mmCIF file with all atom_site columns, C-alpha atoms in Angstrom:
data_model
loop_
_atom_site.group_PDB
_atom_site.id
_atom_site.type_symbol
_atom_site.label_atom_id
_atom_site.label_alt_id
_atom_site.label_comp_id
_atom_site.label_asym_id
_atom_site.label_entity_id
_atom_site.label_seq_id
_atom_site.pdbx_PDB_ins_code
_atom_site.Cartn_x
_atom_site.Cartn_y
_atom_site.Cartn_z
_atom_site.occupancy
_atom_site.B_iso_or_equiv
_atom_site.pdbx_formal_charge
_atom_site.auth_seq_id
_atom_site.auth_comp_id
_atom_site.auth_asym_id
_atom_site.auth_atom_id
_atom_site.pdbx_PDB_model_num
ATOM 1   C CA . MET A 1 1   ? -4.642  -5.625  83.374 1.00 61.00 ? 15  MET A CA 1
ATOM 2   C CA . ALA A 1 2   ? -8.066  -5.278  82.208 1.00 70.00 ? 16  ALA A CA 1
ATOM 3   C CA . VAL A 1 3   ? -8.144  -1.281  82.328 1.00 79.00 ? 17  VAL A CA 1
ATOM 4   C CA . GLU A 1 4   ? -4.701  -1.147  80.586 1.00 92.00 ? 18  GLU A CA 1
ATOM 5   C CA . LEU A 1 5   ? -6.056  -3.542  77.765 1.00 93.00 ? 19  LEU A CA 1
ATOM 6   C CA . HIS A 1 6   ? -9.341  -1.505  77.424 1.00 95.00 ? 20  HIS A CA 1
ATOM 7   C CA . LEU A 1 7   ? -7.162  1.704   76.948 1.00 96.00 ? 21  LEU A CA 1
ATOM 8   C CA . ARG A 1 8   ? -5.155  -0.114  74.368 1.00 96.00 ? 22  ARG A CA 1
ATOM 9   C CA . CYS A 1 9   ? -8.333  -1.150  72.682 1.00 97.00 ? 23  CYS A CA 1
ATOM 10  C CA . ILE A 1 10  ? -9.310  2.631   72.500 1.00 97.00 ? 24  ILE A CA 1
ATOM 11  C CA . ASP A 1 11  ? -5.923  3.710   71.205 1.00 97.00 ? 25  ASP A CA 1
ATOM 12  C CA . LYS A 1 12  ? -5.738  1.235   68.489 1.00 98.00 ? 26  LYS A CA 1
ATOM 13  C CA . VAL A 1 13  ? -9.282  1.878   67.321 1.00 98.00 ? 27  VAL A CA 1
ATOM 14  C CA . HIS A 1 14  ? -8.361  5.436   67.126 1.00 98.00 ? 28  HIS A CA 1
ATOM 15  C CA . ALA A 1 15  ? -5.066  4.540   65.138 1.00 98.00 ? 29  ALA A CA 1
ATOM 16  C CA . ALA A 1 16  ? -7.010  2.481   62.744 1.00 98.00 ? 30  ALA A CA 1
ATOM 17  C CA . ILE A 1 17  ? -9.566  5.082   61.834 1.00 98.00 ? 31  ILE A CA 1
ATOM 18  C CA . VAL A 1 18  ? -6.648  7.611   61.491 1.00 98.00 ? 32  VAL A CA 1
ATOM 19  C CA . ALA A 1 19  ? -5.086  5.192   58.969 1.00 98.00 ? 33  ALA A CA 1
ATOM 20  C CA . MET A 1 20  ? -8.217  4.655   57.134 1.00 97.00 ? 34  MET A CA 1
ATOM 21  C CA . ALA A 1 21  ? -7.856  8.301   55.769 1.00 97.00 ? 35  ALA A CA 1
ATOM 22  C CA . LEU A 1 22  ? -11.629 8.723   55.459 1.00 97.00 ? 36  LEU A CA 1
ATOM 23  C CA . PRO A 1 23  ? -12.626 11.320  52.980 1.00 96.00 ? 37  PRO A CA 1
ATOM 24  C CA . SER A 1 24  ? -12.979 15.167  54.141 1.00 95.00 ? 38  SER A CA 1
ATOM 25  C CA . LEU A 1 25  ? -11.440 13.980  57.451 1.00 97.00 ? 39  LEU A CA 1
ATOM 26  C CA . ALA A 1 26  ? -7.996  15.070  58.507 1.00 97.00 ? 40  ALA A CA 1
ATOM 27  C CA . ALA A 1 27  ? -6.199  13.106  61.085 1.00 97.00 ? 41  ALA A CA 1
ATOM 28  C CA . ALA A 1 28  ? -6.059  15.754  63.568 1.00 97.00 ? 42  ALA A CA 1
ATOM 29  C CA . GLN A 1 29  ? -10.096 15.532  63.321 1.00 98.00 ? 43  GLN A CA 1
ATOM 30  C CA . VAL A 1 30  ? -10.155 12.007  64.989 1.00 98.00 ? 44  VAL A CA 1
ATOM 31  C CA . TYR A 1 31  ? -10.137 12.359  68.722 1.00 98.00 ? 45  TYR A CA 1
ATOM 32  C CA . GLN A 1 32  ? -9.671  10.295  71.908 1.00 98.00 ? 46  GLN A CA 1
ATOM 33  C CA . LYS A 1 33  ? -11.764 11.276  74.781 1.00 97.00 ? 47  LYS A CA 1
ATOM 34  C CA . LYS A 1 34  ? -13.068 10.066  77.926 1.00 95.00 ? 48  LYS A CA 1
ATOM 35  C CA . LEU A 1 35  ? -16.861 10.332  76.490 1.00 95.00 ? 49  LEU A CA 1
ATOM 36  C CA . PRO A 1 36  ? -18.271 11.233  73.197 1.00 95.00 ? 50  PRO A CA 1
ATOM 37  C CA . THR A 1 37  ? -18.222 15.234  73.112 1.00 92.00 ? 51  THR A CA 1
ATOM 38  C CA . ASP A 1 38  ? -18.281 18.129  70.623 1.00 91.00 ? 52  ASP A CA 1
ATOM 39  C CA . ARG A 1 39  ? -15.970 20.259  73.197 1.00 92.00 ? 53  ARG A CA 1
ATOM 40  C CA . ASP A 1 40  ? -12.633 21.031  72.019 1.00 94.00 ? 54  ASP A CA 1
ATOM 41  C CA . ILE A 1 41  ? -12.926 19.394  68.713 1.00 95.00 ? 55  ILE A CA 1
ATOM 42  C CA . THR A 1 42  ? -13.126 20.560  65.103 1.00 95.00 ? 56  THR A CA 1
ATOM 43  C CA . LEU A 1 43  ? -16.103 19.644  63.250 1.00 95.00 ? 57  LEU A CA 1
ATOM 44  C CA . PRO A 1 44  ? -16.776 17.516  61.422 1.00 96.00 ? 58  PRO A CA 1
ATOM 45  C CA . GLY A 1 45  ? -15.091 14.851  63.457 1.00 97.00 ? 59  GLY A CA 1
ATOM 46  C CA . ILE A 1 46  ? -14.907 11.321  64.996 1.00 98.00 ? 60  ILE A CA 1
ATOM 47  C CA . VAL A 1 47  ? -14.534 10.880  68.841 1.00 98.00 ? 61  VAL A CA 1
ATOM 48  C CA . VAL A 1 48  ? -13.241 7.601   70.132 1.00 98.00 ? 62  VAL A CA 1
ATOM 49  C CA . SER A 1 49  ? -13.900 7.032   73.613 1.00 98.00 ? 63  SER A CA 1
ATOM 50  C CA . TYR A 1 50  ? -15.621 4.818   76.383 1.00 97.00 ? 64  TYR A CA 1
ATOM 51  C CA . PRO A 1 51  ? -19.280 4.343   75.795 1.00 97.00 ? 65  PRO A CA 1
ATOM 52  C CA . PRO A 1 52  ? -21.403 6.499   78.213 1.00 95.00 ? 66  PRO A CA 1
ATOM 53  C CA . ASN A 1 53  ? -23.151 4.350   80.909 1.00 94.00 ? 67  ASN A CA 1
ATOM 54  C CA . GLU A 1 54  ? -21.853 0.865   79.576 1.00 93.00 ? 68  GLU A CA 1
ATOM 55  C CA . GLY A 1 55  ? -19.051 -1.442  80.916 1.00 93.00 ? 69  GLY A CA 1
ATOM 56  C CA . GLU A 1 56  ? -17.441 -4.493  79.990 1.00 93.00 ? 70  GLU A CA 1
ATOM 57  C CA . ARG A 1 57  ? -19.162 -7.585  78.429 1.00 92.00 ? 71  ARG A CA 1
ATOM 58  C CA . ILE A 1 58  ? -18.816 -10.948 79.982 1.00 89.00 ? 72  ILE A CA 1
ATOM 59  C CA . GLU A 1 59  ? -19.822 -14.312 78.387 1.00 83.00 ? 73  GLU A CA 1
ATOM 60  C CA . PRO A 1 60  ? -20.540 -17.018 80.927 1.00 72.00 ? 74  PRO A CA 1
ATOM 61  C CA . GLY A 1 61  ? -18.942 -20.486 80.521 1.00 64.00 ? 75  GLY A CA 1
ATOM 62  C CA . GLY A 1 62  ? -15.232 -19.728 79.582 1.00 59.00 ? 76  GLY A CA 1
ATOM 63  C CA . VAL A 1 63  ? -13.048 -22.361 78.155 1.00 61.00 ? 77  VAL A CA 1
ATOM 64  C CA . HIS A 1 64  ? -9.969  -23.763 80.100 1.00 61.00 ? 78  HIS A CA 1
ATOM 65  C CA . ASN A 1 65  ? -10.379 -21.591 83.118 1.00 62.00 ? 79  ASN A CA 1
ATOM 66  C CA . ARG A 1 66  ? -10.543 -18.604 80.993 1.00 68.00 ? 80  ARG A CA 1
ATOM 67  C CA . THR A 1 67  ? -13.231 -15.617 80.967 1.00 82.00 ? 81  THR A CA 1
ATOM 68  C CA . THR A 1 68  ? -14.556 -14.046 77.752 1.00 88.00 ? 82  THR A CA 1
ATOM 69  C CA . ILE A 1 69  ? -14.669 -10.389 78.097 1.00 91.00 ? 83  ILE A CA 1
ATOM 70  C CA . GLY A 1 70  ? -15.904 -7.665  75.632 1.00 95.00 ? 84  GLY A CA 1
ATOM 71  C CA . PHE A 1 71  ? -14.146 -4.202  75.997 1.00 96.00 ? 85  PHE A CA 1
ATOM 72  C CA . PRO A 1 72  ? -16.490 -1.619  74.262 1.00 98.00 ? 86  PRO A CA 1
ATOM 73  C CA . VAL A 1 73  ? -14.978 1.339   72.308 1.00 98.00 ? 87  VAL A CA 1
ATOM 74  C CA . CYS A 1 74  ? -17.542 3.976   71.384 1.00 98.00 ? 88  CYS A CA 1
ATOM 75  C CA . VAL A 1 75  ? -16.910 5.701   67.924 1.00 98.00 ? 89  VAL A CA 1
ATOM 76  C CA . THR A 1 76  ? -19.048 8.920   67.424 1.00 98.00 ? 90  THR A CA 1
ATOM 77  C CA . PHE A 1 77  ? -19.465 10.713  64.089 1.00 97.00 ? 91  PHE A CA 1
ATOM 78  C CA . VAL A 1 78  ? -20.324 14.293  64.422 1.00 96.00 ? 92  VAL A CA 1
ATOM 79  C CA . ALA A 1 79  ? -20.911 17.345  62.381 1.00 94.00 ? 93  ALA A CA 1
ATOM 80  C CA . ALA A 1 80  ? -22.434 20.704  62.808 1.00 92.00 ? 94  ALA A CA 1
ATOM 81  C CA . ASP A 1 81  ? -25.989 20.993  61.941 1.00 88.00 ? 95  ASP A CA 1
ATOM 82  C CA . ASN A 1 82  ? -28.805 23.602  62.050 1.00 81.00 ? 96  ASN A CA 1
ATOM 83  C CA . GLN A 1 83  ? -31.684 21.243  62.542 1.00 78.00 ? 97  GLN A CA 1
ATOM 84  C CA . ASP A 1 84  ? -32.256 21.217  58.850 1.00 76.00 ? 98  ASP A CA 1
ATOM 85  C CA . MET A 1 85  ? -34.363 18.223  58.133 1.00 80.00 ? 99  MET A CA 1
ATOM 86  C CA . ALA A 1 86  ? -33.101 17.898  54.493 1.00 79.00 ? 100 ALA A CA 1
ATOM 87  C CA . LEU A 1 87  ? -30.399 15.205  53.935 1.00 79.00 ? 101 LEU A CA 1
ATOM 88  C CA . GLY A 1 88  ? -27.436 16.946  52.598 1.00 79.00 ? 102 GLY A CA 1
ATOM 89  C CA . ALA A 1 89  ? -23.658 16.542  52.113 1.00 81.00 ? 103 ALA A CA 1
ATOM 90  C CA . ASP A 1 90  ? -22.862 16.126  55.746 1.00 84.00 ? 104 ASP A CA 1
ATOM 91  C CA . ALA A 1 91  ? -25.359 13.528  56.220 1.00 87.00 ? 105 ALA A CA 1
ATOM 92  C CA . GLU A 1 92  ? -23.752 11.668  53.278 1.00 92.00 ? 106 GLU A CA 1
ATOM 93  C CA . MET A 1 93  ? -20.233 12.097  54.630 1.00 94.00 ? 107 MET A CA 1
ATOM 94  C CA . LEU A 1 94  ? -21.169 10.796  58.089 1.00 95.00 ? 108 LEU A CA 1
ATOM 95  C CA . ALA A 1 95  ? -23.013 7.856   56.581 1.00 95.00 ? 109 ALA A CA 1
ATOM 96  C CA . GLU A 1 96  ? -19.952 7.074   54.352 1.00 97.00 ? 110 GLU A CA 1
ATOM 97  C CA . TRP A 1 97  ? -17.659 7.369   57.415 1.00 98.00 ? 111 TRP A CA 1
ATOM 98  C CA . ARG A 1 98  ? -19.974 5.099   59.556 1.00 97.00 ? 112 ARG A CA 1
ATOM 99  C CA . ARG A 1 99  ? -20.330 2.408   56.821 1.00 98.00 ? 113 ARG A CA 1
ATOM 100 C CA . ARG A 1 100 ? -16.393 2.334   56.160 1.00 98.00 ? 114 ARG A CA 1
ATOM 101 C CA . VAL A 1 101 ? -15.744 2.086   60.036 1.00 98.00 ? 115 VAL A CA 1
ATOM 102 C CA . LEU A 1 102 ? -18.305 -0.539  60.476 1.00 98.00 ? 116 LEU A CA 1
ATOM 103 C CA . LEU A 1 103 ? -16.977 -2.825  57.757 1.00 98.00 ? 117 LEU A CA 1
ATOM 104 C CA . HIS A 1 104 ? -13.572 -2.274  58.737 1.00 98.00 ? 118 HIS A CA 1
ATOM 105 C CA . PHE A 1 105 ? -13.893 -3.551  62.294 1.00 98.00 ? 119 PHE A CA 1
ATOM 106 C CA . HIS A 1 106 ? -16.846 -6.082  62.215 1.00 96.00 ? 120 HIS A CA 1
ATOM 107 C CA . ASP A 1 107 ? -15.549 -9.677  62.707 1.00 96.00 ? 121 ASP A CA 1
ATOM 108 C CA . GLN A 1 108 ? -11.910 -8.661  62.550 1.00 96.00 ? 122 GLN A CA 1
ATOM 109 C CA . SER A 1 109 ? -9.067  -8.748  64.884 1.00 95.00 ? 123 SER A CA 1
ATOM 110 C CA . LEU A 1 110 ? -7.732  -5.608  66.333 1.00 96.00 ? 124 LEU A CA 1
ATOM 111 C CA . ALA A 1 111 ? -4.239  -4.776  64.905 1.00 94.00 ? 125 ALA A CA 1
ATOM 112 C CA . GLY A 1 112 ? -1.683  -4.226  67.758 1.00 94.00 ? 126 GLY A CA 1
ATOM 113 C CA . VAL A 1 113 ? -3.603  -5.856  70.512 1.00 94.00 ? 127 VAL A CA 1
ATOM 114 C CA . ASN A 1 114 ? -2.799  -9.419  70.159 1.00 91.00 ? 128 ASN A CA 1
ATOM 115 C CA . GLU A 1 115 ? -5.102  -10.310 73.195 1.00 92.00 ? 129 GLU A CA 1
ATOM 116 C CA . VAL A 1 116 ? -8.196  -9.306  71.172 1.00 94.00 ? 130 VAL A CA 1
ATOM 117 C CA . ASN A 1 117 ? -9.453  -12.245 69.396 1.00 93.00 ? 131 ASN A CA 1
ATOM 118 C CA . PHE A 1 118 ? -12.098 -10.573 67.267 1.00 95.00 ? 132 PHE A CA 1
ATOM 119 C CA . CYS A 1 119 ? -14.412 -7.237  67.128 1.00 97.00 ? 133 CYS A CA 1
ATOM 120 C CA . ARG A 1 120 ? -18.125 -6.904  66.914 1.00 97.00 ? 134 ARG A CA 1
ATOM 121 C CA . VAL A 1 121 ? -19.878 -3.841  65.941 1.00 98.00 ? 135 VAL A CA 1
ATOM 122 C CA . GLU A 1 122 ? -22.937 -2.766  67.661 1.00 97.00 ? 136 GLU A CA 1
ATOM 123 C CA . PRO A 1 123 ? -24.708 0.000   65.965 1.00 97.00 ? 137 PRO A CA 1
ATOM 124 C CA . ARG A 1 124 ? -25.962 2.957   67.891 1.00 96.00 ? 138 ARG A CA 1
ATOM 125 C CA . ALA A 1 125 ? -28.484 5.797   66.734 1.00 94.00 ? 139 ALA A CA 1
ATOM 126 C CA . THR A 1 126 ? -27.702 7.000   63.324 1.00 93.00 ? 140 THR A CA 1
ATOM 127 C CA . ILE A 1 127 ? -28.941 10.409  64.596 1.00 91.00 ? 141 ILE A CA 1
ATOM 128 C CA . ASP A 1 128 ? -28.832 11.225  68.224 1.00 93.00 ? 142 ASP A CA 1
ATOM 129 C CA . MET A 1 129 ? -31.829 13.396  68.986 1.00 92.00 ? 143 MET A CA 1
ATOM 130 C CA . GLU A 1 130 ? -30.373 15.029  71.865 1.00 93.00 ? 144 GLU A CA 1
ATOM 131 C CA . ALA A 1 131 ? -27.487 16.021  69.909 1.00 92.00 ? 145 ALA A CA 1
ATOM 132 C CA . PHE A 1 132 ? -29.740 17.357  67.019 1.00 91.00 ? 146 PHE A CA 1
ATOM 133 C CA . GLY A 1 133 ? -31.411 19.609  69.480 1.00 90.00 ? 147 GLY A CA 1
ATOM 134 C CA . ARG A 1 134 ? -28.064 21.121  70.254 1.00 92.00 ? 148 ARG A CA 1
ATOM 135 C CA . ASN A 1 135 ? -27.535 21.724  66.347 1.00 92.00 ? 149 ASN A CA 1
ATOM 136 C CA . LEU A 1 136 ? -25.244 18.526  66.033 1.00 93.00 ? 150 LEU A CA 1
ATOM 137 C CA . HIS A 1 137 ? -25.812 15.677  63.572 1.00 92.00 ? 151 HIS A CA 1
ATOM 138 C CA . ALA A 1 138 ? -24.209 12.927  65.506 1.00 95.00 ? 152 ALA A CA 1
ATOM 139 C CA . GLY A 1 139 ? -24.465 9.252   65.646 1.00 96.00 ? 153 GLY A CA 1
ATOM 140 C CA . ALA A 1 140 ? -22.273 6.197   66.987 1.00 98.00 ? 154 ALA A CA 1
ATOM 141 C CA . LEU A 1 141 ? -21.261 2.582   66.625 1.00 98.00 ? 155 LEU A CA 1
ATOM 142 C CA . VAL A 1 142 ? -19.741 0.639   69.550 1.00 98.00 ? 156 VAL A CA 1
ATOM 143 C CA . ILE A 1 143 ? -16.898 -1.663  68.704 1.00 98.00 ? 157 ILE A CA 1
ATOM 144 C CA . VAL A 1 144 ? -16.453 -4.539  71.256 1.00 98.00 ? 158 VAL A CA 1
ATOM 145 C CA . CYS A 1 145 ? -13.175 -5.932  71.360 1.00 97.00 ? 159 CYS A CA 1
ATOM 146 C CA . TRP A 1 146 ? -13.420 -9.485  72.751 1.00 96.00 ? 160 TRP A CA 1
ATOM 147 C CA . THR A 1 147 ? -10.748 -11.277 74.497 1.00 93.00 ? 161 THR A CA 1
ATOM 148 C CA . ARG A 1 148 ? -10.221 -14.427 76.687 1.00 84.00 ? 162 ARG A CA 1
ATOM 149 C CA . LEU A 1 149 ? -8.563  -13.612 80.042 1.00 76.00 ? 163 LEU A CA 1
ATOM 150 C CA . SER A 1 150 ? -7.315  -16.007 82.929 1.00 70.00 ? 164 SER A CA 1
ATOM 151 C CA . PRO A 1 151 ? -8.101  -15.492 86.306 1.00 67.00 ? 165 PRO A CA 1
ATOM 152 C CA . VAL A 1 152 ? -5.543  -13.460 88.393 1.00 61.00 ? 166 VAL A CA 1
#
């Protein structure tokens, strides 16, 4: 059940971002992938995925024999870049997307996933230096979808 719930969280975060109709971003430029990537996508774009090297969050001390679990969903904003140090239109656009996504999900429920009580946003790097070295402007947020599950 937990794996299926995590996949539904990824799917519904993706759907919500598409529905936001962010400026200069077509619905086809919002992708669901296993991991953040620039492969097989049109730039600029957003990749919704599992966060690399991270798993579920577990809060101790559940109530009524229930365990509070957070399912993390990574949202990566990516555009082509030539390692130019000037802040330009792409940087402004990615910052606007990031701001809107953060405000949309933080301390909100997740539409379409009744088990999720609320989401919290954990900011990641605004500019990923490894991606910058590959001529990409990429940054991320992790949306943690919190739920309470009963033992099996």
